PDB file of C-alpha atoms and ligand atoms in Angstrom:
ATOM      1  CA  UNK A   1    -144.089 -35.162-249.820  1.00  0.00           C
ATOM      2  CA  UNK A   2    -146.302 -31.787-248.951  1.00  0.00           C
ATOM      3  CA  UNK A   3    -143.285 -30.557-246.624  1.00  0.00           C
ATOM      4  CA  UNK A   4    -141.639 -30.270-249.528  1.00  0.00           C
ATOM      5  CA  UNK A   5    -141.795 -26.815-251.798  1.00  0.00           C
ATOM      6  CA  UNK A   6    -140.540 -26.769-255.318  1.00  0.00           C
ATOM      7  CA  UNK A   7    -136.549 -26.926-254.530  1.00  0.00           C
ATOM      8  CA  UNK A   8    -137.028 -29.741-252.001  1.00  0.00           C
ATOM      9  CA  UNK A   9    -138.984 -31.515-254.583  1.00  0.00           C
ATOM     10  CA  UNK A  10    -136.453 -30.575-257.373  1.00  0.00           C
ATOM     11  CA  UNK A  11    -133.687 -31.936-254.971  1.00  0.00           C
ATOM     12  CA  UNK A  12    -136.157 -35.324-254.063  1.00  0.00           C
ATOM     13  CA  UNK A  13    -136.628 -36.080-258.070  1.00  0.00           C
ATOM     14  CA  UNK A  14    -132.850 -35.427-258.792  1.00  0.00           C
ATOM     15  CA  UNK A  15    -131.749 -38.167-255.638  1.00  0.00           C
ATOM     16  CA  UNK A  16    -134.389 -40.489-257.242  1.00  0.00           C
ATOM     17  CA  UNK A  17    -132.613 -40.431-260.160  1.00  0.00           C
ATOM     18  CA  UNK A  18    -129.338 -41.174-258.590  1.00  0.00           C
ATOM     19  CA  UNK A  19    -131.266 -43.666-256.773  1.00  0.00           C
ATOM     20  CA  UNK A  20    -132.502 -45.756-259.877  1.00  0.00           C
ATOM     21  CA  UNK A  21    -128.895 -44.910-261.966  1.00  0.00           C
ATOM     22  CA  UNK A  22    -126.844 -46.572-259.237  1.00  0.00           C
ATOM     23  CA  UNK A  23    -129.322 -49.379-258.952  1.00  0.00           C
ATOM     24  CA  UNK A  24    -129.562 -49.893-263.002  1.00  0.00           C
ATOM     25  CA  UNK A  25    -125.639 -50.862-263.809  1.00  0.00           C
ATOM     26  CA  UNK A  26    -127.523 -51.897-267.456  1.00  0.00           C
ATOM     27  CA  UNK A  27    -128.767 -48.762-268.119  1.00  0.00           C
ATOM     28  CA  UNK A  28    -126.046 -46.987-266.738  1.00  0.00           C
ATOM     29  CA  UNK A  29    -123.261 -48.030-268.694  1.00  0.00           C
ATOM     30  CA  UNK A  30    -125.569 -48.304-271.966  1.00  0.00           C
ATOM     31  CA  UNK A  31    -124.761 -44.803-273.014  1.00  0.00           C
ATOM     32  CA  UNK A  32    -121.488 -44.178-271.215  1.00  0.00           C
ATOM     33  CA  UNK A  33    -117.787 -45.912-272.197  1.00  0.00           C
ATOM     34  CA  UNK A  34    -115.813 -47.841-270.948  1.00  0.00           C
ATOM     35  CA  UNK A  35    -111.653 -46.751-270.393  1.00  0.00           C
ATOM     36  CA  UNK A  36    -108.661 -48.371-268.683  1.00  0.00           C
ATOM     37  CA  UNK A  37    -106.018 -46.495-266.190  1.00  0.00           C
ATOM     38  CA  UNK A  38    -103.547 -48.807-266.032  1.00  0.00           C
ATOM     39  CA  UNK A  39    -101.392 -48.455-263.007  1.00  0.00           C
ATOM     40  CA  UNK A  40     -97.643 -48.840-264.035  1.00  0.00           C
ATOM     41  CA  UNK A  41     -94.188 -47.798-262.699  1.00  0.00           C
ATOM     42  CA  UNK A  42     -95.512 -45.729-259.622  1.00  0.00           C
ATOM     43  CA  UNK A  43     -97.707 -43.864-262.243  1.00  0.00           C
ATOM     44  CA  UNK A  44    -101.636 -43.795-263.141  1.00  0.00           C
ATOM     45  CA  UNK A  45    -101.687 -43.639-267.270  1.00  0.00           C
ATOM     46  CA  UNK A  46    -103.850 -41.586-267.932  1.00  0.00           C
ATOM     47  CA  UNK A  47    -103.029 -39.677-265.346  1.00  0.00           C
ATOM     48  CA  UNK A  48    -105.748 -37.322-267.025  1.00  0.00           C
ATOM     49  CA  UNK A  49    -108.601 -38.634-268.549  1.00  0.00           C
ATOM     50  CA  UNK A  50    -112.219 -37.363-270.228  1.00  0.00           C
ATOM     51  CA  UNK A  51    -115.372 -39.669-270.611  1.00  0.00           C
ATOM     52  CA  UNK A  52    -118.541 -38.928-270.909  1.00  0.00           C
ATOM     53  CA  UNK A  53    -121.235 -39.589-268.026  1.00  0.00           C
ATOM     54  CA  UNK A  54    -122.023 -42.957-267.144  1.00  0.00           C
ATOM     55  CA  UNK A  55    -119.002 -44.437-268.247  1.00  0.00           C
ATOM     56  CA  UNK A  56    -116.711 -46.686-266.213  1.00  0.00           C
ATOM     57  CA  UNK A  57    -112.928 -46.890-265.641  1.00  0.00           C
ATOM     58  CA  UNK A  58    -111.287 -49.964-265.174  1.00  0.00           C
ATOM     59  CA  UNK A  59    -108.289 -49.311-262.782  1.00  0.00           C
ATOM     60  CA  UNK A  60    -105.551 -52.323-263.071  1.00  0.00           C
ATOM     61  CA  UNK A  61    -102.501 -52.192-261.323  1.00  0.00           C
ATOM     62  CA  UNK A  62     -99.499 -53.350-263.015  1.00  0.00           C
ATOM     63  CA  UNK A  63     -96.583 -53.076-260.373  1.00  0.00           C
ATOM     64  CA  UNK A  64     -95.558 -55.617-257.663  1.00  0.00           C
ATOM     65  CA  UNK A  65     -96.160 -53.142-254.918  1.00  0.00           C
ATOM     66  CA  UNK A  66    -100.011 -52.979-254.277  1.00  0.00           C
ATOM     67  CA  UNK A  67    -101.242 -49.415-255.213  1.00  0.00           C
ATOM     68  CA  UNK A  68    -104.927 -47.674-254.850  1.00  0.00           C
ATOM     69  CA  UNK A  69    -107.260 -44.659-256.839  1.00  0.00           C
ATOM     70  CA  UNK A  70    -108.574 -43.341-253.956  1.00  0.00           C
ATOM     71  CA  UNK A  71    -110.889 -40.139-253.997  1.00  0.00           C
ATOM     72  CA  UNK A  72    -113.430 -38.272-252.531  1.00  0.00           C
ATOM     73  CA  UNK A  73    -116.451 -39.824-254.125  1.00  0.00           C
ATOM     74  CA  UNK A  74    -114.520 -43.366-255.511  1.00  0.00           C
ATOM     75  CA  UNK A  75    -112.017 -46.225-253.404  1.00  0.00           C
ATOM     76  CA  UNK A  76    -110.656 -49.162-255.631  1.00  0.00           C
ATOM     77  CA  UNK A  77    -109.707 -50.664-252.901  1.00  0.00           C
ATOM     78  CA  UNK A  78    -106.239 -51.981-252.676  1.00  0.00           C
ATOM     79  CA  UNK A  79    -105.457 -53.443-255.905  1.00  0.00           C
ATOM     80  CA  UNK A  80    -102.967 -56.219-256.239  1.00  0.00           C
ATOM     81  CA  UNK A  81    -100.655 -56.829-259.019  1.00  0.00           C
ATOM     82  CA  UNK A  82    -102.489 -57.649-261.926  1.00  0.00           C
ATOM     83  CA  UNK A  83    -105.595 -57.157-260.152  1.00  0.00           C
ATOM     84  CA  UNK A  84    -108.583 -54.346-261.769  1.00  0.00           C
ATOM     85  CA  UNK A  85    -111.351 -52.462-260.353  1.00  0.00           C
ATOM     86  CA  UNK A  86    -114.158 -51.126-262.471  1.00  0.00           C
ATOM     87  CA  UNK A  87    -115.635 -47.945-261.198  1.00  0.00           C
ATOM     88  CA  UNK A  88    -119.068 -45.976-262.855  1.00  0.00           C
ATOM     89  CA  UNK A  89    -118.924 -42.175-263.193  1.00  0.00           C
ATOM     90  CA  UNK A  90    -122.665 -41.875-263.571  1.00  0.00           C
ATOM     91  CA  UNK A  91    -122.399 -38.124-262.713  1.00  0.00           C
ATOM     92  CA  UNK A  92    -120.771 -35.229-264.564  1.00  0.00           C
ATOM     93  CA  UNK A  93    -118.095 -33.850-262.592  1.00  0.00           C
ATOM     94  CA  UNK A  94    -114.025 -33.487-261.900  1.00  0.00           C
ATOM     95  CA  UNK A  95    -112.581 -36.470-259.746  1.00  0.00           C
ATOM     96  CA  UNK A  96    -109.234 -36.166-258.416  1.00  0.00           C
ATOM     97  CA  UNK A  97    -107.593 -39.014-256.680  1.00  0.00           C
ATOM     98  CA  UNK A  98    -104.399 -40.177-255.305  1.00  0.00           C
ATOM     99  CA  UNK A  99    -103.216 -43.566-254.112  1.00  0.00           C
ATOM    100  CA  UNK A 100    -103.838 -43.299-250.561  1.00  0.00           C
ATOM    101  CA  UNK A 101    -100.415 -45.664-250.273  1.00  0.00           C
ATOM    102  CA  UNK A 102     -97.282 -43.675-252.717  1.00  0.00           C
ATOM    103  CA  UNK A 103     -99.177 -40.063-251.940  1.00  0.00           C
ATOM    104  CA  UNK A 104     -97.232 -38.521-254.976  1.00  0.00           C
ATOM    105  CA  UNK A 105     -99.049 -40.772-257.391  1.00  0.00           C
ATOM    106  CA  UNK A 106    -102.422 -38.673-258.482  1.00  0.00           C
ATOM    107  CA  UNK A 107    -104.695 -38.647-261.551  1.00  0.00           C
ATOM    108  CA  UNK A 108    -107.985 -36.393-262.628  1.00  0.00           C
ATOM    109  CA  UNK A 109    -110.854 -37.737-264.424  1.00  0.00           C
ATOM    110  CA  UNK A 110    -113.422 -35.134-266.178  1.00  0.00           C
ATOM    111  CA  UNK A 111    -116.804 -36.346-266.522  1.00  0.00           C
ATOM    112  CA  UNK A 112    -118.326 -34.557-268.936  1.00  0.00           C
TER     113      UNK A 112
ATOM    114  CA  UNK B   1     -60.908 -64.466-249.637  1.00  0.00           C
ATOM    115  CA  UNK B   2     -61.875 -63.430-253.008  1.00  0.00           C
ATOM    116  CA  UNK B   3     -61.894 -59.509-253.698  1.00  0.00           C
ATOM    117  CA  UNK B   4     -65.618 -59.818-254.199  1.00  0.00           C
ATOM    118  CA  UNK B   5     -66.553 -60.739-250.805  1.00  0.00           C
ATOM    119  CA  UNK B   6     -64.106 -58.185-249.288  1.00  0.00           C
ATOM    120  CA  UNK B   7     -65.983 -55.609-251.192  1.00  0.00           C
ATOM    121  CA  UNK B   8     -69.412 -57.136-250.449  1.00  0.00           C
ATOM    122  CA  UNK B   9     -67.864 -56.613-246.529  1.00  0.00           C
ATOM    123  CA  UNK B  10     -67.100 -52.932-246.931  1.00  0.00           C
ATOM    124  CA  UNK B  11     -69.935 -52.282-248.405  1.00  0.00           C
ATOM    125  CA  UNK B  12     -71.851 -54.247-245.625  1.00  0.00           C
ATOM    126  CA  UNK B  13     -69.655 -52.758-243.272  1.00  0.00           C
ATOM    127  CA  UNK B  14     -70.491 -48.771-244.732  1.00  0.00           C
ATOM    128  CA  UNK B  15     -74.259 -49.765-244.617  1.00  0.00           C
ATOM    129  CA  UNK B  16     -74.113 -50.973-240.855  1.00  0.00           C
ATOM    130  CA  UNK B  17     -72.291 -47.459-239.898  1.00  0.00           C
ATOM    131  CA  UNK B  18     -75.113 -46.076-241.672  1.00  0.00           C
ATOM    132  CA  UNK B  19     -72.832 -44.157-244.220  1.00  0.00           C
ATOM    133  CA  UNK B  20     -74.762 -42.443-246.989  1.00  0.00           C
ATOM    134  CA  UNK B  21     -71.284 -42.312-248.942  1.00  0.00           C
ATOM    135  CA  UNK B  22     -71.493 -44.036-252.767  1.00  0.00           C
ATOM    136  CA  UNK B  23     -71.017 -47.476-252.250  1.00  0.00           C
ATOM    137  CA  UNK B  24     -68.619 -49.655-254.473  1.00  0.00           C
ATOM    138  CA  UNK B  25     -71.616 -51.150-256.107  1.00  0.00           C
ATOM    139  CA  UNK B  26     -69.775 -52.334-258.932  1.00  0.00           C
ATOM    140  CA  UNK B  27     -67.821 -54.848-256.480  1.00  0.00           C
ATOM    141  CA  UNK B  28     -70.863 -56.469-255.346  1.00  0.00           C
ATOM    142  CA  UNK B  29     -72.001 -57.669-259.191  1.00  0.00           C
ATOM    143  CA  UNK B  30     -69.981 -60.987-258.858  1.00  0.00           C
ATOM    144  CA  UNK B  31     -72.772 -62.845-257.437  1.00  0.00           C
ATOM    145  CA  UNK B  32     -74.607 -65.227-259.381  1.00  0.00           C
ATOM    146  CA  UNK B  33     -78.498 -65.226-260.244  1.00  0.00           C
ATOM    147  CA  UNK B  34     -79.439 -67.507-257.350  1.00  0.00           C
ATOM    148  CA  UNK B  35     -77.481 -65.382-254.701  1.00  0.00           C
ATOM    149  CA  UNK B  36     -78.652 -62.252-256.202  1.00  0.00           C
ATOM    150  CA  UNK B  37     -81.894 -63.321-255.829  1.00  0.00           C
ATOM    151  CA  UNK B  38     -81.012 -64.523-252.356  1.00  0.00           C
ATOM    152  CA  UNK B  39     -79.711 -60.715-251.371  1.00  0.00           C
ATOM    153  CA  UNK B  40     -82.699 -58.968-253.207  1.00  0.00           C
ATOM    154  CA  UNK B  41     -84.662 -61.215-250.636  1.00  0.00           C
ATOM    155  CA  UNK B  42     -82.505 -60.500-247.751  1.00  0.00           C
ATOM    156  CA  UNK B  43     -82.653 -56.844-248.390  1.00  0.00           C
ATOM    157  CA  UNK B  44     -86.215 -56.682-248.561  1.00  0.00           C
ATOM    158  CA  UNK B  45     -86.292 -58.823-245.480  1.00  0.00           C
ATOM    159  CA  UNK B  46     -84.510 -56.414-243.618  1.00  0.00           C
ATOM    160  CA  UNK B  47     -86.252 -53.611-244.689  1.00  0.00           C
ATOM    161  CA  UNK B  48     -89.567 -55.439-243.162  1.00  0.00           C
ATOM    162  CA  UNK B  49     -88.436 -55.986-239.569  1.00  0.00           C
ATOM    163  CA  UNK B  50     -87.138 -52.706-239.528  1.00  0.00           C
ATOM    164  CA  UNK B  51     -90.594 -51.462-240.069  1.00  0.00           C
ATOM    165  CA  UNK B  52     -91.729 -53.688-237.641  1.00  0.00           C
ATOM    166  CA  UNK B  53     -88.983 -52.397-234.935  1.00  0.00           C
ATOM    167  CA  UNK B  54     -90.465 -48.833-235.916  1.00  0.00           C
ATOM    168  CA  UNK B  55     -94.196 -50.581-235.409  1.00  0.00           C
ATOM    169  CA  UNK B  56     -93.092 -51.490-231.440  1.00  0.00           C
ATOM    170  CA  UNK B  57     -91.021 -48.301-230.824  1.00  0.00           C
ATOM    171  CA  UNK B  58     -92.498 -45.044-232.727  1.00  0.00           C
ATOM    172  CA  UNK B  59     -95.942 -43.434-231.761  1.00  0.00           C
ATOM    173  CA  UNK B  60     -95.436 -40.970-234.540  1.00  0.00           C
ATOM    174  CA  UNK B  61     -98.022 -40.958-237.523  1.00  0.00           C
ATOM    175  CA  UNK B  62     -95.716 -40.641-240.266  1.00  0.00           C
ATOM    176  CA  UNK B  63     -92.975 -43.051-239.297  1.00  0.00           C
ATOM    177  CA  UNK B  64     -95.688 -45.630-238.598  1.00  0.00           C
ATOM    178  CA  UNK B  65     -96.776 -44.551-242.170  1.00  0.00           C
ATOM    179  CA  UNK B  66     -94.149 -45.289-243.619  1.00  0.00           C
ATOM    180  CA  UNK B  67     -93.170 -48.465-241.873  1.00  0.00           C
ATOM    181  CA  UNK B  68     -96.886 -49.936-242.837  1.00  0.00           C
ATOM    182  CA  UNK B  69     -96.187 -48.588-246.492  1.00  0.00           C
ATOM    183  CA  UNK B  70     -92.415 -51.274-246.371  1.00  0.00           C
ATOM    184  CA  UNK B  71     -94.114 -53.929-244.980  1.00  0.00           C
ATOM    185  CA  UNK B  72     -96.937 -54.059-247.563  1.00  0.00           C
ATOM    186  CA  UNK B  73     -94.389 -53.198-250.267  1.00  0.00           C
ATOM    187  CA  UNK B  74     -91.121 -55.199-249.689  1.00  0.00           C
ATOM    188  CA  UNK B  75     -93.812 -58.501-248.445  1.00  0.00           C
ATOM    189  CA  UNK B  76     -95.659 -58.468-252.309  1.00  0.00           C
ATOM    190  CA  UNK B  77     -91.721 -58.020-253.715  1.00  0.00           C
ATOM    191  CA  UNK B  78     -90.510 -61.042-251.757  1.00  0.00           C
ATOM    192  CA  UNK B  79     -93.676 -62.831-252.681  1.00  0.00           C
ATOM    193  CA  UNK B  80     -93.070 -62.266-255.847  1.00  0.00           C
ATOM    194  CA  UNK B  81     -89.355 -63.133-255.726  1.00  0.00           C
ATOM    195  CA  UNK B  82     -90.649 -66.305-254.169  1.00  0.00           C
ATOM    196  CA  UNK B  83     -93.285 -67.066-256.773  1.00  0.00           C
ATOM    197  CA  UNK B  84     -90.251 -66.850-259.402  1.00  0.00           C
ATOM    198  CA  UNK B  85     -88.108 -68.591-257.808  1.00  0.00           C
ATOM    199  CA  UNK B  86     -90.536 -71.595-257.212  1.00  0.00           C
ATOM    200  CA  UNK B  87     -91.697 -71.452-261.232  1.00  0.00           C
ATOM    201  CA  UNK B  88     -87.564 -71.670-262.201  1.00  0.00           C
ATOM    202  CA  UNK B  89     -87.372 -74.580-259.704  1.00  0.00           C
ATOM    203  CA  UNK B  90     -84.564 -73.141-258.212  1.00  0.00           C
ATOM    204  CA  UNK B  91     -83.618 -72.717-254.364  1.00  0.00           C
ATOM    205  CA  UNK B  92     -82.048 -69.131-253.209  1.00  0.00           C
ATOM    206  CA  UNK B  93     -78.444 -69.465-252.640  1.00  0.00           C
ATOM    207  CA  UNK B  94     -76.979 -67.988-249.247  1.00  0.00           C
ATOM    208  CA  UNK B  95     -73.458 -65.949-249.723  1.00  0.00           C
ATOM    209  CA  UNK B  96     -71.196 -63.558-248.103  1.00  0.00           C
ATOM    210  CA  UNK B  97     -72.621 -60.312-249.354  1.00  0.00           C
ATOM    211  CA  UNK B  98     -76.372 -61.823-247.726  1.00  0.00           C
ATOM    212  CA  UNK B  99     -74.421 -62.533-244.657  1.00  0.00           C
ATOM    213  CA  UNK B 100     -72.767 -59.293-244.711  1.00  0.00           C
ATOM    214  CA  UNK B 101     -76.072 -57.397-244.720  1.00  0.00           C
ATOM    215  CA  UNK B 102     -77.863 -59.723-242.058  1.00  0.00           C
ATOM    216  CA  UNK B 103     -74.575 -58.956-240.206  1.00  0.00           C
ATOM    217  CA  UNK B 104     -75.238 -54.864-240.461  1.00  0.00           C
ATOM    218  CA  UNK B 105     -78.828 -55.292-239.777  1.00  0.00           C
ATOM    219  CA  UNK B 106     -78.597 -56.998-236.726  1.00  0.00           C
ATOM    220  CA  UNK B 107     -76.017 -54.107-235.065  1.00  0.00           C
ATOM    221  CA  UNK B 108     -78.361 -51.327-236.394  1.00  0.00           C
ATOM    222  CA  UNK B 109     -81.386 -53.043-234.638  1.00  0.00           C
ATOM    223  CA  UNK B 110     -79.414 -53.413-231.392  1.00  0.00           C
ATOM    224  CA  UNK B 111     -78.496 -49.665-231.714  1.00  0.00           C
ATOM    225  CA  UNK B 112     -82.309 -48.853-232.816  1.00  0.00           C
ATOM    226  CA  UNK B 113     -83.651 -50.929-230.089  1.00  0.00           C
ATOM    227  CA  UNK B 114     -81.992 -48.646-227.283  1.00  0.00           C
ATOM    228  CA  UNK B 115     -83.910 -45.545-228.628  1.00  0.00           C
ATOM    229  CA  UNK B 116     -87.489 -43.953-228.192  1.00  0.00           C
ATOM    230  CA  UNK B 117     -88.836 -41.042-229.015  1.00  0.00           C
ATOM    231  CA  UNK B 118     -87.736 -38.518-231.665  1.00  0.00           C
ATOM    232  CA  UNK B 119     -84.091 -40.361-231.123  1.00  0.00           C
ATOM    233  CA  UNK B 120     -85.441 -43.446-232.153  1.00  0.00           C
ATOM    234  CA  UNK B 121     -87.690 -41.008-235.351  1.00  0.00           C
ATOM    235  CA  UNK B 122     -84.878 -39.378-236.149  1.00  0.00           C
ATOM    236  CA  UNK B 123     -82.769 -42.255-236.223  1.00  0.00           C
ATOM    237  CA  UNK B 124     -85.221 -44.557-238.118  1.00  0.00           C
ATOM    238  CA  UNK B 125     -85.850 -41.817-240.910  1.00  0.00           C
ATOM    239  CA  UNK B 126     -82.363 -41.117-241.692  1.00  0.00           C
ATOM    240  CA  UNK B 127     -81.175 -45.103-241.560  1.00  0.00           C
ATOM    241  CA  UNK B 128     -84.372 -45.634-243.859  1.00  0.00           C
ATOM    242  CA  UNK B 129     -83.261 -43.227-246.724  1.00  0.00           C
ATOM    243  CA  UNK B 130     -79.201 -44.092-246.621  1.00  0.00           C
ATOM    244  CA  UNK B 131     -80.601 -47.833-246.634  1.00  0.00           C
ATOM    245  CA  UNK B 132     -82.605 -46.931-249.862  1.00  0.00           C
ATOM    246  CA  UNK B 133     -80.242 -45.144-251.613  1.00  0.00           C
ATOM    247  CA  UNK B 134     -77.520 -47.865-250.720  1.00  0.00           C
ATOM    248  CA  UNK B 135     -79.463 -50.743-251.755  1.00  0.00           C
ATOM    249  CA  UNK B 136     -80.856 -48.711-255.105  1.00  0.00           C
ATOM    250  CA  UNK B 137     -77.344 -48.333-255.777  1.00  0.00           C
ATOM    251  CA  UNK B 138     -76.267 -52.089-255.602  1.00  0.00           C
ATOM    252  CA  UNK B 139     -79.595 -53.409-257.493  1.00  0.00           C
ATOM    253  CA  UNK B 140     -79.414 -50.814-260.468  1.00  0.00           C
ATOM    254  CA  UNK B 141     -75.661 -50.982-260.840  1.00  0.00           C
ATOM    255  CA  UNK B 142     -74.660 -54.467-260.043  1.00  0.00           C
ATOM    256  CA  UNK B 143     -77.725 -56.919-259.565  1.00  0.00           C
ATOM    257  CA  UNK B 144     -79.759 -55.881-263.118  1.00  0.00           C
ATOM    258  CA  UNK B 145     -77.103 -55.840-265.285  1.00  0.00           C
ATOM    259  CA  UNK B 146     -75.111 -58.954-264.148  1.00  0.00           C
ATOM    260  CA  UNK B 147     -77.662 -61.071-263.700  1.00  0.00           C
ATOM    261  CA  UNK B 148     -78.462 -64.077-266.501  1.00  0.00           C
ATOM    262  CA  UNK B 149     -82.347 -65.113-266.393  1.00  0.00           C
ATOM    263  CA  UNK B 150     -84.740 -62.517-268.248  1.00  0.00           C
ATOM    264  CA  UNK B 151     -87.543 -63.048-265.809  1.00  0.00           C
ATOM    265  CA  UNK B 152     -85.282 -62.173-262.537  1.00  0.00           C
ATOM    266  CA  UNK B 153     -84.064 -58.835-264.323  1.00  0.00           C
ATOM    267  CA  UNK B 154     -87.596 -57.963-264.863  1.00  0.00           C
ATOM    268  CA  UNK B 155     -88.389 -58.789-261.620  1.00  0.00           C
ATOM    269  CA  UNK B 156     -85.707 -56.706-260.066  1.00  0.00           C
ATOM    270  CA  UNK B 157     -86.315 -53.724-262.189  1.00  0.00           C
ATOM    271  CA  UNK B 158     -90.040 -53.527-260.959  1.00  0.00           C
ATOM    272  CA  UNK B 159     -88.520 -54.038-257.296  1.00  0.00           C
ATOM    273  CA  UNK B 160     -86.104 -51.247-258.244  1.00  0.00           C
ATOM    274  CA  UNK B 161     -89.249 -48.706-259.339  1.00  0.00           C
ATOM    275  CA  UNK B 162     -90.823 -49.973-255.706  1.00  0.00           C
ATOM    276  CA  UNK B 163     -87.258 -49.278-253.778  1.00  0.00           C
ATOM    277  CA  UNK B 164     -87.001 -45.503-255.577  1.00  0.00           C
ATOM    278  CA  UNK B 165     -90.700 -44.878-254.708  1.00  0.00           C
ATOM    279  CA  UNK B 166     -89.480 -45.676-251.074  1.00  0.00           C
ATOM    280  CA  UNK B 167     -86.385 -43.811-251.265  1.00  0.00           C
ATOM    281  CA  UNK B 168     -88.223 -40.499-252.316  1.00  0.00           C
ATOM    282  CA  UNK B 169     -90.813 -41.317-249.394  1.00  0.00           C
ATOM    283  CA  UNK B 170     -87.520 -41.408-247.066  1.00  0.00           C
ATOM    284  CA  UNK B 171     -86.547 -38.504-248.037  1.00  0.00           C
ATOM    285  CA  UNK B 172     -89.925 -36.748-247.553  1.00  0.00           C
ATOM    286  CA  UNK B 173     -90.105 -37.970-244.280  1.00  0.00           C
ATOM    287  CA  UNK B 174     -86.174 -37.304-243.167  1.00  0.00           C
ATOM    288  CA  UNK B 175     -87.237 -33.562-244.281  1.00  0.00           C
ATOM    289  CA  UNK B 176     -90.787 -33.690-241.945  1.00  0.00           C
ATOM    290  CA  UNK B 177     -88.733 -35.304-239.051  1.00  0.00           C
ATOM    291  CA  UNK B 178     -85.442 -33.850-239.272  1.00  0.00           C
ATOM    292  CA  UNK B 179     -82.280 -35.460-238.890  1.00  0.00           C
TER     293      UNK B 179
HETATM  294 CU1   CU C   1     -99.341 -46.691-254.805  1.00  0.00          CU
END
């Protein structure tokens, strides 16, 4: 890695990191929690919600009409009723997201 | 024939003209479970292969939108409706006021059919928001609270949370399009 100066190698050890976290669920989740949106009545409760990094959020969808939580860095995929998604939040950050199908619905989660 | 099914008619008949006026919805509450849940079927029905007329005839991106969005909504509701109906053991029941809306359907798509364009746009956007609002209006004010079995007036008040969704989608896109 000589092409590299110190910021490239900063950058190179930070994406390795991200490498091995998304490739270690175990250790992942081992110091995050765990929450539940539950999808319900055209709404995502929470709409807003906190956890700490390296949590996951189980998504489940409660209505008869199939919804999504669709953002820039996360897709559940459509979700059926009664059907979940789990996604990780390895990274701190703010994730907005909407259900790409009913527009109006939207919900934040922090990652702190 | 019966006031009920007069009523059912008018209300039918107000639909098919593609009136947005309050409909007698109170008239229309005289059916039983098995032909409300016949109706709630039919309406959804209808709702479906008007999205697939819409599908065939509209090139514009949020029509097409929206008529993906009723497909995939009012098809899990039926399924649904179906998956009930199968548990109770019970069979749909056809009736005048299911008749009445096949009846209003089938002259709108005839009219619909001759359009393109922003005609047909126009004329899809508007009929899909007085449809809404007409059909909200008969399922929250005579279908949930006259009908018997628990599990259909859940059923019909989660279908009622998908029709609203739809109706305020209608109106967004009636506002986008114009009328
Ligand atoms: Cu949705």
């Amino acid at each position: 890695m000589t092409v590299h100066g110190d910021a490239g190698s900063a950058v190179w050890t930070r994406r390795c990191l991200l490498a091995l976290l998304s490739v270690l669920p175990v250790f992942r989740s081992a110091r995050g929690d765990s929450a539940t949106v539950e999808i319900s009545r055209f709404e995502f409760a929470p709409a807003e919600l906190e956890i700490p990094a390296g949590s996951t959020v189980t998504f489940v969808n409660l209505d008869l009409a199939p919804h999504t939580a669709t953002g820039d860095a996360f897709d559940t995929g459509t979700l059926r009723k009664d059907e979940s998604k789990e996604i990780a939040f390895p990274i701190a950050g703010e994730f907005a997201y909407l259900c790409k199908f009913h527009r109006h619905m939207t919900g934040r989660i922090a990652v702190l | 024939m019966s006031r009920t099914i007069l009523a059912s008619l008018a209300l039918a008949a107000m639909m098919a003209a593609g009136c947005t006026g309050p409909a007698n919805a109170q008239d229309s509450g005289k059916l039983n479970d098995l032909e409300v849940a016949h109706a709630a079927y039919v309406a959804g029905d209808i709702d479906i292969r008007n999205a697939h007329l819409a599908l065939a005839l509209s090139d514009d991106r949020a029509v097409r939108e929206f008529a993906e969005l009723m497909i995939r909504d009012h098809e899990a509701v039926n399924d649904a409706a179906l998956a009930l109906l199968k548990k109770l053991k019970a069979e749909p029941q056809d009736n005048a006021f299911s008749q009445s809306l096949l009846k209003g359907a089938r002259d709108n798509w005839t009219k619909m059919a001759q359009l393109s364009g922003a005609a047909f746009d126009k004329s899809y956007a508007a009929n899909e928001l007085a449809y809404h609002q007409t059909v909200n209006k008969v399922v929250s004010e005579a279908f949930i609270p006259n009908v018997e079995n628990a599990e259909l007036k859940t059923l019909l008040g989660s279908a009622l949370d998908t029709f609203q969704a739809h109706e305020k989608h209608a109106e967004k896109m009636v506002a986008d399009i114009g009328s």
